[in-house]
Coordinates of C-alpha atoms in Angstrom, one line a residue:
Chain Q
X108 CA 118.7 136.4 68.8
X109 CA 115.6 134.3 69.5
X110 CA 116.1 134.8 73.2
X111 CA 116.1 138.6 73.0
X112 CA 113.0 138.3 71.0
X113 CA 111.3 136.4 73.8
X114 CA 112.6 138.9 76.5
X115 CA 111.2 141.8 74.5
X116 CA 107.8 140.3 74.4
X117 CA 107.2 138.7 77.8
X118 CA 109.2 140.7 80.2
X119 CA 107.6 144.2 79.5
X120 CA 104.2 142.6 79.9
X121 CA 105.1 141.4 83.3
X122 CA 106.7 144.7 84.3
X123 CA 103.8 146.7 83.0
X124 CA 101.6 144.5 85.2
X125 CA 103.7 145.3 88.2
X126 CA 103.6 149.1 87.5
X127 CA 99.9 149.0 87.0
X128 CA 99.4 147.1 90.3
X129 CA 101.5 149.6 92.2
X130 CA 99.7 152.6 90.6
X131 CA 96.3 151.1 91.5
X132 CA 97.4 150.5 95.1
X133 CA 98.7 154.0 95.5
X134 CA 95.6 155.7 93.9
X135 CA 93.2 153.6 95.9
X136 CA 94.9 153.8 99.3
X137 CA 96.2 157.4 99.4
X138 CA 92.9 159.3 99.1
X139 CA 91.2 157.0 101.6
X140 CA 94.0 157.4 104.2
X141 CA 94.3 161.2 103.5
X142 CA 90.5 161.5 104.0
X143 CA 90.6 159.6 107.3
X144 CA 93.6 161.7 108.5
X145 CA 91.9 165.0 107.5
X146 CA 88.7 164.1 109.3
X147 CA 90.6 163.1 112.4
X148 CA 92.7 166.4 112.4
X149 CA 89.7 168.6 111.7
X150 CA 88.0 167.0 114.7
X151 CA 91.0 167.6 116.8
X152 CA 91.4 171.3 115.9
X153 CA 87.7 172.0 116.1
X154 CA 87.7 170.6 119.7
X155 CA 90.7 172.7 120.5
X156 CA 89.1 175.8 119.1
X157 CA 85.9 175.1 121.0
X158 CA 87.7 174.4 124.3
X159 CA 89.6 177.7 124.1
X160 CA 86.4 179.6 123.2
X161 CA 84.5 178.0 126.1
X162 CA 87.3 178.8 128.6
X163 CA 87.3 182.5 127.4
X164 CA 83.5 182.7 127.6
X165 CA 83.5 181.5 131.1
X166 CA 86.4 183.8 132.2
X167 CA 85.2 187.1 130.7
X168 CA 82.7 189.1 132.7
X169 CA 79.7 189.5 130.5
X170 CA 78.3 192.5 132.3
X171 CA 81.3 194.6 131.4
X172 CA 80.8 194.0 127.7
X173 CA 77.6 196.0 127.5
X174 CA 79.6 199.0 128.8
X175 CA 82.4 198.7 126.3
X176 CA 80.0 198.1 123.4
X177 CA 78.0 201.2 124.2
X178 CA 80.7 203.7 125.3
X179 CA 83.8 202.3 123.4
X180 CA 85.8 203.2 126.5
X181 CA 88.6 201.0 127.6
X182 CA 89.6 200.5 131.2
X183 CA 92.0 198.3 133.3
X184 CA 89.9 195.2 133.0
X185 CA 89.6 195.6 129.3
X186 CA 93.4 195.7 129.1
X187 CA 93.7 192.6 131.4
X188 CA 91.4 190.6 129.2
X189 CA 93.2 191.7 126.0
X190 CA 96.5 190.5 127.5
X191 CA 94.9 187.2 128.4
X192 CA 93.6 186.7 124.9
X193 CA 97.0 187.7 123.5
X194 CA 98.9 185.2 125.6
X195 CA 96.5 182.3 124.9
X196 CA 96.6 183.1 121.2
X197 CA 100.4 183.0 121.1
X198 CA 100.8 180.0 123.4
X199 CA 98.2 177.9 121.7
X200 CA 99.1 178.9 118.2
X201 CA 95.6 180.2 117.4
X202 CA 95.1 182.2 114.2
X203 CA 92.5 184.6 115.6
X204 CA 91.0 185.0 119.1
X205 CA 88.4 187.7 119.4
X206 CA 85.2 188.7 121.1
X207 CA 82.4 190.3 119.0
X208 CA 78.8 191.4 119.3
X209 CA 76.9 190.0 116.2
X210 CA 74.6 192.6 114.7
X211 CA 72.3 191.9 111.7
X212 CA 74.7 192.8 108.9
X213 CA 78.1 193.2 110.6
X214 CA 79.9 192.1 113.7
X215 CA 81.3 194.6 116.1
X216 CA 84.6 193.9 117.8
X217 CA 85.1 194.2 121.5
X218 CA 88.5 192.4 121.8
X219 CA 90.8 191.2 119.2
X220 CA 94.0 189.4 120.4
X221 CA 97.1 191.3 119.3
X222 CA 98.2 194.8 119.3
X223 CA 95.5 197.0 117.7
X224 CA 96.5 198.4 114.3
X225 CA 99.3 195.9 113.8
X226 CA 98.8 193.0 111.3
X227 CA 95.2 194.1 110.7
X228 CA 94.1 193.6 114.4
X229 CA 90.8 195.2 115.0
X230 CA 90.2 197.7 117.8
X231 CA 87.2 198.1 120.1
X232 CA 84.1 199.2 118.1
X233 CA 85.5 198.1 114.7
X234 CA 82.8 196.5 112.5
X235 CA 83.5 193.7 110.0
X236 CA 81.4 191.7 107.6
X237 CA 80.6 188.0 108.2
X238 CA 82.5 185.5 106.2
X239 CA 81.8 182.1 104.8
X240 CA 78.4 181.2 106.3
X241 CA 79.5 182.8 109.6
X242 CA 76.3 184.9 109.8
X243 CA 73.8 182.1 110.5
X244 CA 76.2 180.1 112.7
X245 CA 77.2 183.1 114.8
X246 CA 73.6 184.1 115.4
X247 CA 72.7 180.5 116.2
X248 CA 75.5 180.4 118.8
X249 CA 74.5 183.8 120.2
X250 CA 71.9 182.3 122.6
X251 CA 71.9 180.8 126.1
X252 CA 72.4 177.0 125.9
X253 CA 73.3 177.2 122.3
X254 CA 74.6 173.9 120.7
X255 CA 78.3 173.5 120.1
X256 CA 79.0 175.6 117.1
X257 CA 82.0 174.8 114.9
X258 CA 82.7 176.0 111.4
X259 CA 85.3 174.6 109.1
X260 CA 86.0 176.9 106.2
X261 CA 88.5 176.4 103.4
X262 CA 88.8 179.4 101.1
X263 CA 91.5 181.5 99.5
X264 CA 90.8 184.7 101.5
X265 CA 91.1 183.3 105.0
X266 CA 92.8 179.9 104.4
X267 CA 91.8 176.6 105.9
X268 CA 90.2 177.4 109.3
X269 CA 88.4 175.7 112.1
X270 CA 86.2 178.3 113.9
X271 CA 84.3 177.9 117.2
X272 CA 81.8 180.3 118.7
X273 CA 80.7 180.3 122.3
X274 CA 78.3 182.9 123.8
X275 CA 79.5 185.0 126.8
X276 CA 76.5 185.4 129.2
X277 CA 76.0 188.4 131.5
X278 CA 74.8 188.0 135.1
X279 CA 71.1 187.6 134.0
X280 CA 72.1 184.7 131.6
X281 CA 71.6 186.8 128.5
X282 CA 74.2 186.4 125.8
X283 CA 76.3 189.6 125.6
X284 CA 79.0 188.7 123.1
X285 CA 80.6 185.7 121.3
X286 CA 84.0 184.4 122.1
X287 CA 85.5 183.3 118.8
X288 CA 88.5 181.2 118.0
X289 CA 89.9 180.5 114.5
X290 CA 92.6 177.9 114.2
X291 CA 94.5 177.6 110.9
X292 CA 94.6 174.1 109.5
X293 CA 96.8 174.9 106.5
X294 CA 99.3 172.5 108.0
X295 CA 96.8 169.7 107.5
X296 CA 96.9 170.2 103.8
X297 CA 100.7 170.4 104.1
X298 CA 100.9 167.2 106.0
X299 CA 98.6 165.3 103.6
X300 CA 100.7 166.5 100.7
X301 CA 103.8 165.2 102.5
X302 CA 102.0 162.0 103.2
X303 CA 101.1 161.5 99.5
X304 CA 104.6 162.3 98.4
X305 CA 106.0 159.8 100.9
X306 CA 103.6 157.1 99.9
X307 CA 104.4 157.5 96.2
X308 CA 108.1 157.6 97.0
X309 CA 107.9 154.4 99.0
X310 CA 105.7 152.7 96.4
X311 CA 108.2 153.6 93.7
X312 CA 111.0 152.3 95.8
X313 CA 109.3 149.0 96.5
X314 CA 108.3 148.8 92.8
X315 CA 111.8 149.4 91.7
X316 CA 113.2 146.7 94.0
X317 CA 110.3 144.3 92.9
X318 CA 111.0 144.9 89.3
X319 CA 114.6 144.1 89.6
X320 CA 114.0 141.0 91.7
X321 CA 111.1 139.9 89.5
X322 CA 113.1 140.5 86.4
X323 CA 115.8 138.2 87.4
X324 CA 113.4 135.7 89.0
X325 CA 111.1 135.5 85.9
X326 CA 114.1 135.4 83.7
X327 CA 115.5 132.4 85.6
X328 CA 112.2 130.4 86.0
X329 CA 110.3 131.3 82.9
X330 CA 112.1 133.3 80.2
X331 CA 115.3 131.3 80.0
X332 CA 113.6 127.8 80.1
X333 CA 111.1 129.0 77.5
X334 CA 113.9 130.3 75.4
X335 CA 115.6 127.0 75.6
X336 CA 112.4 125.2 74.7
X337 CA 111.9 127.6 71.8
X338 CA 115.4 127.1 70.5
X339 CA 115.1 123.3 71.0
X340 CA 111.9 123.3 68.9
X341 CA 113.6 125.2 66.1
X342 CA 116.6 123.0 66.1
X343 CA 114.5 119.9 66.3
X344 CA 112.6 120.9 63.2
X345 CA 115.7 122.1 61.3
X346 CA 118.3 119.5 62.1
X347 CA 117.2 116.8 64.4
X348 CA 114.2 115.2 62.8
X349 CA 116.4 112.2 61.9
X350 CA 117.6 111.6 65.4
X351 CA 114.6 112.3 67.6
X352 CA 115.4 109.6 70.1
X353 CA 118.6 111.4 71.1
X354 CA 116.8 114.6 71.8
X355 CA 117.4 115.8 75.4
X356 CA 116.0 118.9 77.1
X357 CA 117.6 120.1 80.3
X358 CA 115.1 122.3 82.2
X359 CA 114.8 122.1 85.9
X360 CA 112.6 124.7 87.3
X361 CA 110.4 122.4 89.3
X362 CA 107.1 123.9 88.1
X363 CA 104.8 123.9 85.1
X364 CA 107.6 125.0 82.8
X365 CA 109.5 121.8 83.7
X366 CA 106.3 119.8 83.1
X367 CA 106.0 121.4 79.7
X368 CA 109.6 120.4 79.0
X369 CA 108.9 116.9 80.0
X370 CA 105.8 116.8 77.9
X371 CA 107.8 118.1 75.0
X372 CA 110.4 115.5 75.6
X373 CA 107.7 112.8 75.7
X374 CA 106.2 114.3 72.5
X375 CA 109.5 114.0 70.6
X376 CA 109.8 110.4 71.7
X377 CA 106.3 109.6 70.6
X378 CA 106.9 111.5 67.4
X379 CA 110.0 109.5 66.7
X380 CA 107.9 106.3 67.2
X381 CA 105.1 107.7 65.0
X382 CA 107.5 108.7 62.2
X383 CA 109.1 105.3 62.2
X384 CA 105.7 103.6 62.0
X385 CA 104.6 106.0 59.3
X386 CA 107.7 105.4 57.3
X387 CA 107.2 101.6 57.6
X388 CA 103.5 101.9 56.7
X389 CA 104.3 104.2 53.7
X390 CA 106.9 101.9 52.4
X391 CA 104.5 99.0 52.8
X392 CA 101.8 100.9 51.0
X393 CA 104.1 101.8 48.2
X394 CA 105.2 98.2 47.9
X395 CA 101.5 97.1 47.8
X396 CA 100.7 99.8 45.3
X397 CA 103.5 98.6 43.0
X398 CA 102.4 95.0 43.4
X399 CA 98.8 96.0 42.7
X400 CA 100.0 97.7 39.6
X401 CA 101.7 94.5 38.4
X402 CA 98.6 92.5 39.4
X403 CA 96.5 94.7 37.3
X404 CA 98.8 94.2 34.3
X405 CA 98.8 90.4 34.9
X406 CA 95.0 90.4 35.1
X407 CA 94.6 92.5 32.0
X408 CA 97.0 90.3 30.1
X409 CA 95.0 87.2 31.1
X410 CA 92.1 88.4 29.1
X411 CA 92.3 88.1 25.4
X412 CA 92.9 91.6 24.2
X413 CA 94.4 91.5 20.8
X414 CA 91.8 92.2 18.1
X415 CA 90.9 90.9 15.7
X416 CA 91.4 87.8 17.8
X417 CA 91.1 85.3 15.1
X418 CA 92.1 87.0 11.9
X419 CA 92.1 83.7 9.9
X420 CA 88.5 82.9 10.9
X421 CA 85.8 84.5 8.8
X422 CA 82.8 82.8 10.3
X423 CA 82.5 85.3 13.2
X424 CA 83.6 88.6 14.5
X425 CA 84.2 89.0 18.2
X426 CA 85.2 91.9 20.4
X427 CA 85.3 92.4 24.2
X428 CA 86.4 95.0 26.7
X429 CA 86.8 95.4 30.5
X430 CA 87.1 98.7 32.4
X431 CA 87.9 98.1 36.0
X432 CA 86.5 100.3 38.8
X433 CA 89.4 99.8 41.1
X434 CA 93.0 98.7 40.4
X435 CA 92.1 95.1 40.0
X436 CA 88.6 94.0 39.3
X437 CA 86.5 90.9 39.6
X438 CA 84.9 90.9 36.1
X439 CA 86.3 88.9 33.3
X440 CA 85.5 87.7 29.9
X441 CA 87.1 84.9 27.8
X442 CA 86.8 83.3 24.4
X443 CA 88.7 80.5 22.8
X444 CA 88.3 77.8 20.2
X445 CA 87.6 74.5 21.8
X446 CA 88.3 72.8 18.5
X447 CA 88.2 74.0 14.9
X448 CA 84.4 74.3 14.8
X449 CA 83.5 75.3 18.3
X450 CA 84.0 78.8 19.9
X451 CA 83.5 79.1 23.7
X452 CA 82.6 82.5 25.2
X453 CA 82.5 83.3 28.9
X454 CA 81.5 86.5 30.7
X455 CA 81.6 86.5 34.5
X456 CA 81.5 88.7 37.6
X457 CA 83.1 87.8 40.9
X458 CA 81.3 89.1 44.0
X459 CA 83.2 91.9 45.7
X460 CA 86.2 93.9 44.5
X461 CA 89.9 94.3 44.8
X462 CA 92.6 91.7 45.3
X463 CA 90.3 89.0 46.8
X464 CA 87.9 89.3 43.8
X465 CA 90.9 89.3 41.3
X466 CA 92.4 86.1 42.9
X467 CA 89.1 84.3 42.7
X468 CA 88.6 85.5 39.2
X469 CA 91.9 83.9 38.2
X470 CA 90.8 80.6 39.6
X471 CA 87.3 80.7 38.1
X472 CA 88.7 81.7 34.7
X473 CA 91.3 79.0 34.7
X474 CA 88.8 76.3 35.8
X475 CA 86.2 77.4 33.2
X476 CA 88.7 77.3 30.4
X477 CA 90.2 74.0 31.4
X478 CA 86.8 72.4 31.8
X479 CA 85.4 73.8 28.5
X480 CA 88.4 72.6 26.5
X481 CA 87.6 69.0 27.4
X482 CA 84.7 69.4 25.0
X483 CA 82.0 69.2 27.7
X484 CA 78.7 70.9 27.3
X485 CA 78.1 74.3 29.1
X486 CA 75.8 72.6 31.6
X487 CA 78.5 70.0 32.5
X488 CA 81.2 72.7 32.6
X489 CA 79.3 74.9 35.0
X490 CA 78.3 72.0 37.3
X491 CA 81.9 70.8 37.4
X492 CA 83.4 74.2 38.0
X493 CA 80.9 75.0 40.6
X494 CA 81.8 72.0 42.7
X495 CA 85.5 72.7 42.2
X496 CA 85.0 76.3 43.3
X497 CA 83.0 75.2 46.3
X498 CA 85.9 73.3 47.7
X499 CA 87.8 75.4 50.2
X500 CA 85.8 78.5 49.5
X501 CA 86.3 79.9 53.0
X502 CA 85.9 83.5 51.9
X503 CA 82.4 82.7 50.7
X504 CA 82.9 84.4 47.4
X505 CA 80.9 83.5 44.3
X506 CA 80.9 84.2 40.6
X507 CA 78.0 84.8 38.2
X508 CA 78.8 83.4 34.8
X509 CA 77.4 83.0 31.4
X510 CA 78.9 80.3 29.2
X511 CA 78.1 79.8 25.5
X512 CA 79.6 77.3 23.0
X513 CA 78.9 78.1 19.4
X514 CA 79.1 75.5 16.6
X515 CA 80.6 77.5 13.8
X516 CA 79.4 75.2 11.1
X517 CA 75.7 75.2 12.1
X518 CA 75.3 78.4 14.1
X519 CA 73.9 76.4 17.0
X520 CA 74.7 78.1 20.3
X521 CA 74.6 76.0 23.5
X522 CA 74.5 78.2 26.6
X523 CA 74.0 78.0 30.3
X524 CA 73.6 80.8 32.9
X525 CA 74.9 80.7 36.4
X526 CA 73.2 83.7 37.9
X527 CA 74.4 86.1 35.3
X528 CA 72.7 89.0 33.5
X529 CA 70.4 88.2 30.6
X530 CA 72.2 88.1 27.2
X531 CA 71.0 90.4 24.4
X532 CA 70.5 89.1 20.9
X533 CA 69.8 90.8 17.7
X534 CA 68.5 88.8 14.8
X535 CA 69.7 90.0 11.4
X536 CA 67.5 92.9 10.3
X537 CA 65.8 93.1 13.7
X538 CA 66.5 94.8 17.0
X539 CA 68.4 93.8 20.2
X540 CA 66.3 92.0 22.7
X541 CA 67.0 90.4 26.1
X542 CA 66.9 86.6 26.1
X543 CA 65.2 85.6 29.4
X544 CA 67.1 82.4 29.7
X545 CA 66.9 79.9 32.6
X546 CA 69.1 80.9 35.4
X547 CA 70.9 78.6 37.7
X548 CA 72.5 79.6 41.0
X549 CA 75.8 81.5 41.1
X550 CA 79.0 79.5 40.9
X551 CA 80.7 78.7 44.2
X552 CA 77.5 79.4 46.0
X553 CA 76.2 75.9 46.8
X554 CA 77.8 72.6 46.2
X555 CA 75.9 70.4 43.8
X556 CA 74.0 73.2 42.0
X557 CA 72.3 72.1 38.8
X558 CA 72.3 74.2 35.6
X559 CA 70.0 74.2 32.7
X560 CA 71.3 74.4 29.2
X561 CA 69.5 75.9 26.3
X562 CA 70.1 76.2 22.5
X563 CA 69.9 79.2 20.3
X564 CA 70.1 78.9 16.5
X565 CA 72.3 81.8 15.2
X566 CA 71.7 82.9 11.6
X567 CA 74.2 84.8 9.6
X568 CA 74.2 88.5 10.6
X569 CA 72.9 87.8 14.2
X570 CA 74.7 89.7 16.9
X571 CA 75.0 88.5 20.5
X572 CA 75.8 90.9 23.3
X573 CA 76.7 89.8 26.9
X574 CA 77.7 92.1 29.7
X575 CA 78.2 92.3 33.5
X576 CA 76.1 94.2 36.1
X577 CA 78.6 97.1 35.8
X578 CA 76.7 98.1 32.7
X579 CA 73.1 97.7 34.0
X580 CA 74.0 99.2 37.4
X581 CA 76.1 102.1 36.3
X582 CA 74.8 105.0 38.5
X583 CA 74.6 108.7 37.9
X584 CA 74.9 111.5 40.5
X585 CA 71.2 111.2 41.3
X586 CA 71.6 107.5 42.1
X587 CA 69.6 106.5 39.0
X588 CA 70.6 103.2 37.4
X589 CA 71.6 103.0 33.7
X590 CA 69.5 99.9 33.4
X591 CA 68.9 97.3 30.6
X592 CA 66.3 99.5 28.9
X593 CA 68.8 102.3 28.3
X594 CA 71.3 99.7 27.2
X595 CA 69.0 98.2 24.6
X596 CA 68.1 101.6 23.3
X597 CA 71.8 102.4 22.9
X598 CA 72.5 99.1 21.2
X599 CA 69.6 99.6 18.8
X600 CA 70.9 103.1 17.8
X601 CA 74.0 101.3 16.4
X602 CA 72.1 98.2 15.4
X603 CA 74.2 97.4 12.4
X604 CA 77.6 98.2 13.9
X605 CA 80.3 95.6 14.2
X606 CA 81.2 94.5 17.8
X607 CA 84.4 96.5 17.8
X608 CA 82.4 99.7 17.1
X609 CA 79.3 98.7 19.2
X610 CA 81.1 98.1 22.5
X611 CA 83.0 101.5 22.6
X612 CA 79.7 103.2 21.7
X613 CA 77.9 101.6 24.7
X614 CA 80.8 102.6 27.0
X615 CA 80.5 106.1 25.6
X616 CA 76.8 106.1 26.3
X617 CA 77.3 104.9 29.8
X618 CA 79.9 107.6 30.5
X619 CA 77.6 110.2 29.2
X620 CA 74.8 109.0 31.5
X621 CA 77.0 108.6 34.6
X622 CA 78.6 112.1 34.1
X623 CA 80.8 113.1 37.1
X624 CA 79.6 110.2 39.4
X625 CA 82.4 107.7 40.3
X626 CA 82.4 104.3 38.7
X627 CA 81.3 101.7 41.3
X628 CA 81.7 98.5 39.4
X629 CA 83.8 97.0 36.6
X630 CA 82.2 97.5 33.2
X631 CA 82.7 94.4 31.0
X632 CA 81.1 93.6 27.6
X633 CA 81.5 90.9 25.0
X634 CA 80.0 91.1 21.5
X635 CA 79.8 88.5 18.8
X636 CA 78.5 88.7 15.3
X637 CA 77.9 85.4 13.5
X638 CA 78.8 85.8 9.9
X639 CA 78.1 82.2 8.9
X640 CA 79.9 79.0 8.0
X641 CA 82.7 79.6 5.5
X642 CA 81.5 76.9 3.1
X643 CA 78.0 78.5 2.9
X644 CA 79.5 82.0 2.3
X645 CA 81.6 80.7 -0.5
X646 CA 78.7 78.8 -2.0
X647 CA 76.7 82.0 -2.3
X648 CA 79.4 84.0 -3.9
Chain I
X226 CA 72.6 101.8 55.3
X227 CA 70.5 101.4 58.5
X228 CA 70.0 98.0 60.1
X229 CA 67.2 97.7 62.7
X230 CA 67.4 94.7 64.9
X231 CA 64.6 92.9 66.7
X232 CA 65.2 89.8 68.8
X233 CA 62.5 87.6 70.3
X234 CA 64.0 84.6 71.9
X235 CA 65.8 82.6 69.2
X236 CA 64.1 84.6 66.4
X237 CA 66.1 87.5 65.0
X238 CA 64.7 90.1 62.5
X239 CA 66.9 92.5 60.7
X240 CA 65.3 95.4 58.8
X241 CA 67.6 96.7 56.1
X242 CA 67.2 100.2 54.8
X243 CA 69.2 102.0 52.0
X244 CA 71.9 100.5 49.8
X245 CA 73.5 97.1 50.4
X246 CA 76.7 97.4 48.3
X247 CA 80.5 97.1 48.6
X248 CA 80.8 99.9 51.1
X249 CA 77.9 98.8 53.4
X250 CA 78.0 95.0 53.1
X251 CA 80.7 94.8 55.7
X252 CA 78.4 96.4 58.2
X253 CA 75.8 93.8 57.7
X254 CA 78.4 91.1 57.7
X255 CA 79.7 92.3 61.1
X256 CA 76.2 92.5 62.4
X257 CA 75.4 89.0 61.4
X258 CA 78.6 87.4 62.6
X259 CA 78.1 89.0 66.0
X260 CA 74.5 88.2 66.6
X261 CA 73.7 84.8 65.0
X262 CA 74.8 82.7 68.0
X263 CA 71.8 80.7 69.2
X264 CA 69.5 82.1 66.6
X265 CA 67.3 79.4 64.9
X266 CA 65.1 81.8 63.0
X267 CA 66.6 84.6 61.0
X268 CA 64.4 87.1 59.0
X269 CA 65.8 89.7 56.7
X270 CA 63.2 92.4 56.0
X271 CA 64.0 94.2 52.7
X272 CA 61.0 96.5 52.5
X273 CA 63.2 99.6 52.6
X274 CA 66.2 98.2 50.8
X275 CA 66.8 100.2 47.6
X276 CA 69.8 98.5 46.1
X277 CA 71.6 95.2 46.4
X278 CA 75.0 94.5 44.8
X279 CA 77.0 91.3 44.5
X280 CA 78.9 92.1 47.7
X281 CA 75.5 92.2 49.4
X282 CA 74.5 88.9 47.9
X283 CA 77.7 87.4 49.2
X284 CA 76.7 88.4 52.8
X285 CA 73.2 87.0 52.3
X286 CA 74.6 83.8 50.9
X287 CA 76.9 83.5 54.0
X288 CA 74.0 84.0 56.3
X289 CA 71.9 81.4 54.4
X290 CA 74.7 78.9 54.7
X291 CA 75.1 79.5 58.4
X292 CA 71.3 79.3 59.0
X293 CA 71.2 76.0 57.0
X294 CA 73.2 74.5 59.8
X295 CA 71.4 76.1 62.8
X296 CA 67.9 76.8 61.8
X297 CA 66.1 78.6 59.0
X298 CA 66.3 81.9 57.2
X299 CA 63.5 83.9 55.6
X300 CA 63.7 86.9 53.3
X301 CA 60.7 89.1 53.5
X302 CA 59.1 92.1 51.6
X303 CA 61.4 91.9 48.6
X304 CA 60.6 94.6 46.1
X305 CA 60.6 94.3 42.4
X306 CA 64.2 95.5 41.7
X307 CA 65.7 93.3 44.3
X308 CA 63.6 90.3 43.2
X309 CA 65.0 90.7 39.8
X310 CA 68.5 90.5 41.2
X311 CA 67.5 87.3 43.1
X312 CA 66.0 85.9 39.9
X313 CA 69.0 86.8 37.7
X314 CA 71.5 85.4 40.1
X315 CA 69.5 82.2 40.9
X316 CA 69.2 83.2 44.5
X317 CA 65.4 82.5 44.2
X318 CA 66.3 78.8 44.3
X319 CA 68.2 78.8 47.5
X320 CA 66.4 81.6 49.5
X321 CA 63.2 81.2 51.3
X322 CA 61.4 84.3 50.1
X323 CA 58.0 85.4 51.5

């Protein structure tokens, strides 16, 4: 079916091209050749006419004409000349052969070859009008030493004629009459017509043979291979995608079509290779995706995420959240009780993103927790963990971290900052403000970094808010940063809210600011409200 | 991000323009790893740097560590926003800022 389809489309185009070519050749060549032939034949017949007229003009005695013209009496010589003209006319196949005296309006016949009265042959003294421009030409020829005068006429009345006029001179050299010869050239038209018919016939014959030869030739070298190729492509797509390596194409035409087949063959081989690779890569990608999914879950489960975290402790209220930008992030928070009276809080941000950041985060978080649980001060913890992280840190990653340890009995908060954002603190009854604490260098940046520790005295009702740069550097579609000013404003709009209300509100405010712009960085926050030592609370009530 | 490079003998100056963040930091990292051989004086010009993220800080820290071994590194024309980043992260203590 497909093959027929091909034939219908390509074959007629090629055949039409052949027909057009033949038609162009015939129409271009035939008129040119016909014209050449016509010119040649006209010249030949004109010369013949002129020669016969010249011979007659020399033979006929010019002096006798004056006599016949005037008296209209025929004599023996008159009859002799008529016989001569008659013989020449018949022998040479001339149309008309006659001698006339040209007057102003008419010409007067002296001789006209043929038997007078038969077939419209004119007799001595008959007058006739000039025809087809004959007037000027005949008068021009009617002179001694007149130029060679030939007239070619082609009209319906007289047919296609070549006429020649030569003056007959009398003994004084004066023109007495004109010897006139008309030769019919109707056969030229006839011959040209035959020539054209013949040309067209031959062209059609050649065309027919070419078409047949061409049809089979093109079919063999083009249509059939193309059809095979076409079918192969179809089959390839429909059935053989799974076994591309076995694909074979048998086309041997030794030209571009075979090259195309080779290219196609090559393409299928490459395609097979490509599909294999793609399948492998896709499988790998799916596997990695699945593993990343698991990694995200593990990472999320590493952060304390059950709230209230310490339902039995009434001295404080804590809440934290992390929204990763990619599958796995580099931000983390942590909080745990070092002992009954000390709560440790960590918020940190690993440089970079994705799996490397997440792995580094796990190490940093573990080290910080282990170190803090020994009861060391924040300064000691950061210095120790920094040195531990600096060992074998070939990837040159680093972590910014804020670590605070709160004495729940006194409200004394000891904290140290390793290159992390400023904490925000709200004193009971007041507003949130940034604490411009002393910053040490980031963790894992330089071995032996020193950190400064500071103390804040928390009063009952004070709220502490720490966060990562994902908050301050959330960016909207116009590349404008959310910034700490907006953050403080938002915090102060819910100034009395508990951490578990405050944090979702900040996230909401950030989302409203960012709008449709994508989230670049993890957004992590930790909020703590100090309620006060349990004993003191009980004493009041 | 655009990085314009000027080298005079063993002194290399990189002018940074645009945002140095997670997406563009690898560009700077590749640039640095390819052109620090034999450099004893590295200058980072941050006059036209609009934004610097932690990924960018990591590359700067890497450069600083490398230059500690083979010469010295200077950071120049730091604007207010980026200075704040350097202050917050403690980079002011380890960088030579002009």
